[in-house]
């Protein structure tokens, strides 16, 4: 921090010296051109140096004026006091600068006059001659200071806004991951309990191949769940593959009682969706639709693009009463998923549970169509 401030101070002094050298060089050159126009002689070096060095007090006073401008800006509520301080500072610098310039003219007599002027006469003549130039000079220092500070303030605000936006995005992502972890924690015990019971039933029924298949499927399912736990969003293709592993396990459990179809166009598989989106919806459909009927049931998963949005539906043909829909809407699983959608996409996303047109129930998820 100290090194940064020292570097900034050095850079400021460098710019001040460069600007004042350029201004003094311009004034000295103008003086020589005027001398040449009126036939002022060929001795040009001494007048050039005297005029050039005459601006030294203003160069040395510039950092003080800049600091005063920052501490006492001319703004509403403190105009009178700020103007008084600036007028006093202007008068002091002008008097000192003209005193320095008069002293140089009295000592070195750059124009080779036969009778050099006294210090008082030279000081008063120069003050009247240069007063308007000094007013413009002081006003320029204030203007440049306020313009530079305004740009720096705007740059800091933009940087801070970008930092806050980045921080908000990071917090939203972390919150989404936390919600995902909560959802997985709610899913795992129930899913594991049912799967292990199914494996035990297959062993009792002396169906070792089916039991081994279910164990392998469960292992693959849990491995995938562990690997993807850190990602808030995944490609729809991965979500469908993840869902398929889950369905393979459930088909071993329910057999012909579970009929599933997945109809998602290939061009939508690259779309980004919240991690662990479809599996909880299908599990919910199996639990409240298929498992309650001896004849089982049908589940259809579909996807489509509509008005620039991705629309995913999970349908099951089980019978639902209106009160069942109200209770299901308030369940933790759907509420958790709705919260994650809100975090990731705000008002651009929606989750709706409603009766299907013919029979059964469907969950409709709408979110922006985004690709990785």
Tab-separated table of C-alpha atoms in Angstrom:
chain	number	residue	atom	x	y	z
A	1	UNK	CA	0.000	0.000	0.000
A	2	UNK	CA	2.831	2.402	0.896
A	3	UNK	CA	4.669	1.580	-2.319
A	4	UNK	CA	1.497	2.186	-4.329
A	5	UNK	CA	0.925	5.589	-2.751
A	6	UNK	CA	4.577	6.585	-3.263
A	7	UNK	CA	4.376	5.505	-6.895
A	8	UNK	CA	1.168	7.478	-7.417
A	9	UNK	CA	2.748	10.563	-5.815
A	10	UNK	CA	5.825	10.250	-8.045
A	11	UNK	CA	3.657	9.858	-11.125
A	12	UNK	CA	1.657	12.960	-10.131
A	13	UNK	CA	4.802	15.068	-9.767
A	14	UNK	CA	6.079	13.818	-13.120
A	15	UNK	CA	2.904	14.877	-14.883
A	16	UNK	CA	2.890	18.280	-13.160
A	17	UNK	CA	6.529	18.905	-14.133
A	18	UNK	CA	5.880	17.808	-17.729
A	19	UNK	CA	2.798	20.004	-18.146
A	20	UNK	CA	4.438	23.073	-16.622
A	21	UNK	CA	7.607	22.589	-18.701
A	22	UNK	CA	5.448	22.511	-21.813
A	23	UNK	CA	3.546	25.637	-20.749
A	24	UNK	CA	6.694	27.532	-19.813
A	25	UNK	CA	8.342	26.518	-23.068
A	26	UNK	CA	5.351	27.811	-25.011
A	27	UNK	CA	5.334	31.158	-23.133
A	28	UNK	CA	9.089	31.615	-23.544
A	29	UNK	CA	8.852	30.846	-27.259
A	30	UNK	CA	6.027	33.336	-27.672
A	31	UNK	CA	8.141	35.979	-25.946
A	32	UNK	CA	11.056	35.393	-28.299
A	33	UNK	CA	8.777	35.569	-31.342
A	34	UNK	CA	7.404	38.887	-30.090
A	35	UNK	CA	10.938	40.219	-29.538
A	36	UNK	CA	11.905	39.175	-33.035
A	37	UNK	CA	8.809	40.830	-34.528
A	38	UNK	CA	9.535	44.199	-32.917
A	39	UNK	CA	13.282	43.980	-33.562
A	40	UNK	CA	14.309	43.267	-30.013
A	41	UNK	CA	17.841	42.180	-30.840
A	42	UNK	CA	19.653	38.875	-31.104
A	43	UNK	CA	20.342	38.223	-27.400
A	44	UNK	CA	17.606	35.655	-26.937
A	45	UNK	CA	18.974	33.100	-24.437
A	46	UNK	CA	18.676	35.181	-21.267
A	47	UNK	CA	15.064	36.371	-21.921
A	48	UNK	CA	14.088	32.809	-22.866
A	49	UNK	CA	15.477	31.374	-19.621
A	50	UNK	CA	13.999	34.152	-17.462
A	51	UNK	CA	10.487	33.692	-18.867
A	52	UNK	CA	10.814	29.897	-18.629
A	53	UNK	CA	11.936	29.937	-14.978
A	54	UNK	CA	9.289	32.558	-14.066
A	55	UNK	CA	6.639	29.792	-14.008
A	56	UNK	CA	8.473	27.843	-11.298
A	57	UNK	CA	6.296	29.140	-8.384
A	58	UNK	CA	3.128	27.994	-10.164
A	59	UNK	CA	4.616	24.555	-10.792
A	60	UNK	CA	5.606	24.211	-7.120
A	61	UNK	CA	2.201	25.460	-5.924
A	62	UNK	CA	0.159	23.143	-8.181
A	63	UNK	CA	0.093	20.130	-5.773
A	64	UNK	CA	-1.120	22.434	-3.003
A	65	UNK	CA	-3.881	23.836	-5.240
A	66	UNK	CA	-4.897	20.285	-6.241
A	67	UNK	CA	-5.112	19.203	-2.600
A	68	UNK	CA	-7.105	22.337	-1.711
A	69	UNK	CA	-9.489	21.667	-4.613
A	70	UNK	CA	-10.123	18.151	-3.315
A	71	UNK	CA	-10.625	19.182	0.293
A	72	UNK	CA	-12.699	22.257	-0.504
A	73	UNK	CA	-14.610	21.616	-3.740
A	74	UNK	CA	-16.847	24.415	-4.944
A	75	UNK	CA	-20.168	22.706	-4.320
A	76	UNK	CA	-23.532	23.689	-2.942
A	77	UNK	CA	-23.557	24.280	0.791
A	78	UNK	CA	-19.947	25.424	1.084
A	79	UNK	CA	-19.496	27.728	-1.921
A	80	UNK	CA	-18.749	30.881	0.110
A	81	UNK	CA	-16.023	29.343	2.272
A	82	UNK	CA	-14.494	27.396	-0.622
A	83	UNK	CA	-14.415	30.478	-2.853
A	84	UNK	CA	-12.808	32.521	-0.074
A	85	UNK	CA	-10.065	29.942	0.409
A	86	UNK	CA	-9.416	29.663	-3.307
A	87	UNK	CA	-9.323	33.459	-3.791
A	88	UNK	CA	-6.849	33.818	-0.925
A	89	UNK	CA	-4.703	31.010	-2.337
A	90	UNK	CA	-4.840	32.533	-5.809
A	91	UNK	CA	-3.789	35.942	-4.511
A	92	UNK	CA	-0.870	34.473	-2.515
A	93	UNK	CA	0.435	32.388	-5.428
A	94	UNK	CA	0.044	35.252	-7.889
A	95	UNK	CA	1.891	37.650	-5.605
A	96	UNK	CA	4.689	35.146	-5.011
A	97	UNK	CA	4.988	34.273	-8.703
A	98	UNK	CA	5.187	37.898	-9.794
A	99	UNK	CA	7.618	38.669	-6.984
A	100	UNK	CA	9.873	35.863	-8.244
A	101	UNK	CA	9.556	37.063	-11.843
A	102	UNK	CA	10.262	40.699	-10.853
A	103	UNK	CA	13.311	39.638	-8.864
A	104	UNK	CA	14.714	37.798	-11.877
A	105	UNK	CA	14.182	40.838	-14.111
A	106	UNK	CA	15.824	43.222	-11.651
A	107	UNK	CA	18.855	40.959	-11.106
A	108	UNK	CA	19.514	39.756	-14.677
A	109	UNK	CA	17.950	42.601	-16.744
A	110	UNK	CA	17.146	40.196	-19.614
A	111	UNK	CA	16.115	42.946	-22.052
A	112	UNK	CA	19.341	44.897	-21.452
A	113	UNK	CA	17.652	48.141	-20.463
A	114	UNK	CA	19.926	51.059	-19.656
A	115	UNK	CA	17.998	51.790	-16.458
A	116	UNK	CA	16.523	48.559	-14.975
A	117	UNK	CA	13.201	49.016	-13.147
A	118	UNK	CA	12.954	48.811	-9.395
A	119	UNK	CA	11.585	45.648	-7.824
A	120	UNK	CA	8.298	47.325	-6.826
A	121	UNK	CA	7.693	48.778	-10.286
A	122	UNK	CA	8.527	45.511	-11.976
A	123	UNK	CA	6.302	43.537	-9.580
A	124	UNK	CA	3.278	45.850	-10.013
A	125	UNK	CA	3.652	46.007	-13.808
A	126	UNK	CA	3.895	42.232	-14.090
A	127	UNK	CA	0.939	41.659	-11.779
A	128	UNK	CA	-1.333	43.848	-13.896
A	129	UNK	CA	0.006	42.328	-17.103
A	130	UNK	CA	-0.330	38.696	-16.023
A	131	UNK	CA	-3.455	38.845	-13.837
A	132	UNK	CA	-5.864	37.416	-16.436
A	133	UNK	CA	-3.330	34.731	-17.404
A	134	UNK	CA	-3.051	33.698	-13.750
A	135	UNK	CA	-6.843	33.571	-13.370
A	136	UNK	CA	-7.045	31.222	-16.353
A	137	UNK	CA	-4.148	29.174	-14.996
A	138	UNK	CA	-5.752	28.700	-11.571
A	139	UNK	CA	-9.118	27.850	-13.148
A	140	UNK	CA	-7.434	25.276	-15.397
A	141	UNK	CA	-5.774	23.608	-12.406
A	142	UNK	CA	-9.152	23.336	-10.643
A	143	UNK	CA	-10.900	22.076	-13.793
A	144	UNK	CA	-8.294	19.414	-14.566
A	145	UNK	CA	-8.341	18.279	-10.933
A	146	UNK	CA	-12.124	17.888	-10.890
A	147	UNK	CA	-12.200	16.125	-14.281
A	148	UNK	CA	-9.450	13.661	-13.308
A	149	UNK	CA	-11.049	12.979	-9.915
A	150	UNK	CA	-14.441	12.456	-11.533
A	151	UNK	CA	-12.997	9.926	-13.966
A	152	UNK	CA	-11.158	8.117	-11.179
A	153	UNK	CA	-14.311	8.075	-9.073
A	154	UNK	CA	-16.315	6.695	-11.984
A	155	UNK	CA	-13.658	4.057	-12.628
A	156	UNK	CA	-13.693	3.063	-8.954
A	157	UNK	CA	-17.481	2.858	-8.975
A	158	UNK	CA	-17.426	0.694	-12.096
A	159	UNK	CA	-14.770	-1.538	-10.563
A	160	UNK	CA	-16.741	-1.787	-7.321
A	161	UNK	CA	-19.941	-2.525	-9.226
A	162	UNK	CA	-18.185	-5.254	-11.195
A	163	UNK	CA	-16.756	-6.664	-7.961
A	164	UNK	CA	-20.159	-6.654	-6.302
A	165	UNK	CA	-21.743	-8.295	-9.340
A	166	UNK	CA	-19.044	-10.956	-9.345
A	167	UNK	CA	-19.485	-11.476	-5.614
A	168	UNK	CA	-23.252	-11.706	-6.001
A	169	UNK	CA	-22.859	-14.247	-8.800
A	170	UNK	CA	-20.464	-16.260	-6.660
A	171	UNK	CA	-22.818	-16.167	-3.682
A	172	UNK	CA	-25.746	-17.176	-5.877
A	173	UNK	CA	-23.739	-20.087	-7.219
A	174	UNK	CA	-22.721	-21.156	-3.721
A	175	UNK	CA	-26.318	-20.863	-2.538
A	176	UNK	CA	-27.471	-22.926	-5.486
A	177	UNK	CA	-24.904	-25.573	-4.628
A	178	UNK	CA	-26.073	-25.550	-1.027
A	179	UNK	CA	-29.661	-25.982	-2.172
A	180	UNK	CA	-28.536	-28.812	-4.431
A	181	UNK	CA	-26.758	-30.499	-1.531
A	182	UNK	CA	-29.889	-30.175	0.611
A	183	UNK	CA	-32.009	-31.665	-2.148
A	184	UNK	CA	-29.587	-34.547	-2.612
A	185	UNK	CA	-29.556	-35.111	1.145
A	186	UNK	CA	-33.348	-35.313	1.126
A	187	UNK	CA	-33.352	-37.684	-1.859
A	188	UNK	CA	-30.598	-40.119	-0.923
A	189	UNK	CA	-32.059	-41.775	2.221
A	190	UNK	CA	-35.431	-42.516	0.631
A	191	UNK	CA	-33.907	-43.614	-2.667
A	192	UNK	CA	-31.253	-45.764	-0.978
A	193	UNK	CA	-33.850	-47.376	1.299
A	194	UNK	CA	-36.097	-48.384	-1.599
A	195	UNK	CA	-33.194	-49.564	-3.756
A	196	UNK	CA	-31.639	-51.691	-1.020
A	197	UNK	CA	-35.052	-53.221	-0.257
A	198	UNK	CA	-35.424	-54.031	-3.944
A	199	UNK	CA	-31.987	-55.653	-3.996
A	200	UNK	CA	-32.911	-57.730	-0.922
A	201	UNK	CA	-36.156	-58.809	-2.598
A	202	UNK	CA	-34.286	-59.894	-5.723
A	203	UNK	CA	-31.880	-61.951	-3.609
A	204	UNK	CA	-34.784	-63.603	-1.744
A	205	UNK	CA	-36.469	-64.333	-5.079
A	206	UNK	CA	-33.231	-65.954	-6.244
A	207	UNK	CA	-32.653	-63.479	-9.049
A	208	UNK	CA	-28.929	-62.867	-8.573
A	209	UNK	CA	-28.329	-61.396	-12.023
A	210	UNK	CA	-30.991	-58.752	-11.478
A	211	UNK	CA	-29.645	-58.031	-7.975
A	212	UNK	CA	-26.093	-57.615	-9.292
A	213	UNK	CA	-27.395	-55.392	-12.093
A	214	UNK	CA	-29.173	-53.197	-9.581
A	215	UNK	CA	-26.065	-52.973	-7.378
A	216	UNK	CA	-23.949	-51.958	-10.387
A	217	UNK	CA	-26.541	-49.403	-11.438
A	218	UNK	CA	-26.736	-48.010	-7.918
A	219	UNK	CA	-22.944	-47.740	-7.745
A	220	UNK	CA	-22.783	-45.909	-11.075
A	221	UNK	CA	-25.627	-43.612	-10.060
A	222	UNK	CA	-23.987	-42.664	-6.759
A	223	UNK	CA	-20.596	-42.163	-8.433
A	224	UNK	CA	-22.112	-39.738	-10.896
A	225	UNK	CA	-23.958	-37.930	-8.110
A	226	UNK	CA	-20.696	-37.525	-6.187
A	227	UNK	CA	-18.720	-36.294	-9.208
A	228	UNK	CA	-21.274	-33.655	-10.203
A	229	UNK	CA	-22.110	-32.344	-6.745
A	230	UNK	CA	-19.987	-29.206	-7.238
A	231	UNK	CA	-21.694	-28.024	-10.452
A	232	UNK	CA	-24.763	-25.802	-10.283
A	233	UNK	CA	-25.646	-26.405	-13.953
A	234	UNK	CA	-24.928	-29.185	-16.436
A	235	UNK	CA	-25.751	-29.897	-20.069
A	236	UNK	CA	-29.195	-31.392	-20.614
A	237	UNK	CA	-27.473	-34.348	-22.259
A	238	UNK	CA	-25.743	-35.188	-18.953
A	239	UNK	CA	-28.968	-34.756	-17.034
A	240	UNK	CA	-30.736	-37.199	-19.379
A	241	UNK	CA	-27.905	-39.723	-18.978
A	242	UNK	CA	-28.106	-39.342	-15.217
A	243	UNK	CA	-31.866	-39.844	-15.362
A	244	UNK	CA	-31.406	-42.968	-17.501
A	245	UNK	CA	-29.155	-44.564	-14.855
A	246	UNK	CA	-31.816	-43.859	-12.256
A	247	UNK	CA	-34.527	-45.345	-14.489
A	248	UNK	CA	-32.455	-48.476	-15.101
A	249	UNK	CA	-32.486	-49.105	-11.360
A	250	UNK	CA	-36.192	-48.405	-11.064
A	251	UNK	CA	-37.015	-50.718	-13.987
A	252	UNK	CA	-35.276	-53.545	-12.156
A	253	UNK	CA	-37.460	-52.761	-9.177
A	254	UNK	CA	-40.816	-52.279	-10.908
A	255	UNK	CA	-40.332	-54.366	-14.035
A	256	UNK	CA	-43.171	-54.063	-16.541
A	257	UNK	CA	-45.151	-51.885	-14.137
A	258	UNK	CA	-42.904	-48.915	-15.072
A	259	UNK	CA	-43.222	-47.598	-18.613
A	260	UNK	CA	-41.024	-44.614	-19.475
A	261	UNK	CA	-40.456	-42.581	-22.620
A	262	UNK	CA	-37.969	-39.720	-23.051
A	263	UNK	CA	-38.572	-37.403	-25.999
A	264	UNK	CA	-36.000	-34.589	-26.084
A	265	UNK	CA	-34.684	-33.352	-29.473
A	266	UNK	CA	-30.933	-33.698	-30.026
A	267	UNK	CA	-30.552	-29.963	-30.713
A	268	UNK	CA	-31.623	-29.224	-27.118
A	269	UNK	CA	-29.171	-31.585	-25.420
A	270	UNK	CA	-26.455	-28.912	-25.210
A	271	UNK	CA	-28.721	-26.559	-23.227
A	272	UNK	CA	-27.699	-25.746	-19.672
A	273	UNK	CA	-30.066	-26.890	-16.918
A	274	UNK	CA	-29.791	-27.000	-13.108
A	275	UNK	CA	-27.939	-30.050	-11.892
A	276	UNK	CA	-30.269	-32.775	-10.586
A	277	UNK	CA	-33.364	-31.363	-12.276
A	278	UNK	CA	-35.108	-34.275	-13.981
A	279	UNK	CA	-34.346	-37.137	-11.584
A	280	UNK	CA	-36.230	-35.696	-8.564
A	281	UNK	CA	-39.236	-34.915	-10.781
A	282	UNK	CA	-39.306	-38.460	-12.172
A	283	UNK	CA	-38.790	-39.935	-8.703
A	284	UNK	CA	-41.727	-37.870	-7.481
A	285	UNK	CA	-43.843	-39.174	-10.367
A	286	UNK	CA	-42.875	-42.778	-9.590
A	287	UNK	CA	-43.539	-42.394	-5.891
A	288	UNK	CA	-46.942	-40.724	-6.193
A	289	UNK	CA	-48.107	-42.240	-9.488
A	290	UNK	CA	-46.601	-45.592	-10.462
A	291	UNK	CA	-45.851	-47.166	-7.057
A	292	UNK	CA	-49.404	-46.693	-5.766
A	293	UNK	CA	-50.997	-48.865	-8.465
A	294	UNK	CA	-50.613	-52.601	-8.994
A	295	UNK	CA	-50.796	-52.049	-12.734
A	296	UNK	CA	-48.022	-49.468	-12.534
A	297	UNK	CA	-48.124	-46.513	-14.837
A	298	UNK	CA	-46.527	-44.472	-17.568
A	299	UNK	CA	-44.060	-41.606	-17.261
A	300	UNK	CA	-43.198	-39.319	-20.166
A	301	UNK	CA	-40.310	-36.879	-20.174
A	302	UNK	CA	-40.304	-34.331	-23.001
A	303	UNK	CA	-38.455	-31.204	-23.989
A	304	UNK	CA	-39.073	-28.447	-26.494
A	305	UNK	CA	-38.018	-24.900	-27.356
A	306	UNK	CA	-40.683	-22.216	-27.199
A	307	UNK	CA	-40.100	-18.437	-27.605
A	308	UNK	CA	-36.423	-18.725	-26.789
A	309	UNK	CA	-37.065	-20.737	-23.629
A	310	UNK	CA	-36.453	-24.374	-22.789
A	311	UNK	CA	-39.614	-26.176	-21.695
A	312	UNK	CA	-39.280	-29.556	-19.950
A	313	UNK	CA	-42.262	-31.646	-18.869
A	314	UNK	CA	-42.517	-34.745	-16.691
A	315	UNK	CA	-45.900	-36.470	-17.010
A	316	UNK	CA	-47.362	-39.455	-15.157
A	317	UNK	CA	-50.771	-40.979	-15.757
A	318	UNK	CA	-51.590	-41.626	-12.114
A	319	UNK	CA	-54.878	-40.318	-10.663
A	320	UNK	CA	-54.540	-37.090	-8.641
A	321	UNK	CA	-57.136	-35.200	-6.681
A	322	UNK	CA	-57.009	-31.415	-6.384
A	323	UNK	CA	-55.975	-31.608	-2.736
A	324	UNK	CA	-53.080	-33.874	-3.778
A	325	UNK	CA	-51.843	-31.162	-6.113
A	326	UNK	CA	-51.963	-28.543	-3.353
A	327	UNK	CA	-49.989	-30.780	-0.991
A	328	UNK	CA	-47.469	-31.754	-3.692
A	329	UNK	CA	-46.846	-28.125	-4.579
A	330	UNK	CA	-45.878	-27.431	-0.967
A	331	UNK	CA	-43.502	-30.387	-0.644
A	332	UNK	CA	-39.861	-29.719	0.117
A	333	UNK	CA	-38.542	-31.300	-3.090
A	334	UNK	CA	-40.521	-29.096	-5.492
A	335	UNK	CA	-40.021	-26.050	-3.284
A	336	UNK	CA	-36.287	-26.679	-3.219
A	337	UNK	CA	-36.120	-27.012	-6.992
A	338	UNK	CA	-38.220	-23.885	-7.480
A	339	UNK	CA	-35.829	-21.973	-5.204
A	340	UNK	CA	-32.796	-23.139	-7.192
A	341	UNK	CA	-34.441	-22.049	-10.429
A	342	UNK	CA	-35.140	-18.666	-8.880
A	343	UNK	CA	-31.521	-18.300	-7.798
A	344	UNK	CA	-30.098	-19.263	-11.189
A	345	UNK	CA	-32.565	-17.516	-13.508
A	346	UNK	CA	-34.795	-15.222	-11.461
A	347	UNK	CA	-38.169	-14.391	-13.000
A	348	UNK	CA	-37.140	-15.988	-16.303
A	349	UNK	CA	-37.782	-19.459	-14.891
A	350	UNK	CA	-40.941	-21.205	-13.702
A	351	UNK	CA	-42.033	-24.546	-12.241
A	352	UNK	CA	-45.701	-25.496	-12.480
A	353	UNK	CA	-47.490	-28.639	-11.240
A	354	UNK	CA	-50.881	-29.113	-12.902
A	355	UNK	CA	-53.365	-31.747	-14.094
A	356	UNK	CA	-52.706	-32.988	-17.622
A	357	UNK	CA	-55.268	-32.322	-20.320
A	358	UNK	CA	-56.476	-35.932	-20.582
A	359	UNK	CA	-55.573	-37.587	-17.295
A	360	UNK	CA	-52.696	-37.687	-14.871
A	361	UNK	CA	-50.413	-34.891	-13.738
A	362	UNK	CA	-47.497	-33.068	-15.289
A	363	UNK	CA	-44.715	-30.835	-14.018
A	364	UNK	CA	-43.649	-28.103	-16.435
A	365	UNK	CA	-40.249	-26.417	-16.000
A	366	UNK	CA	-39.501	-23.328	-18.095
A	367	UNK	CA	-36.074	-21.695	-18.106
A	368	UNK	CA	-33.911	-19.616	-20.492
A	369	UNK	CA	-32.375	-21.566	-23.363
A	370	UNK	CA	-28.636	-21.303	-22.750
A	371	UNK	CA	-25.807	-23.407	-24.079
A	372	UNK	CA	-22.467	-24.021	-22.411
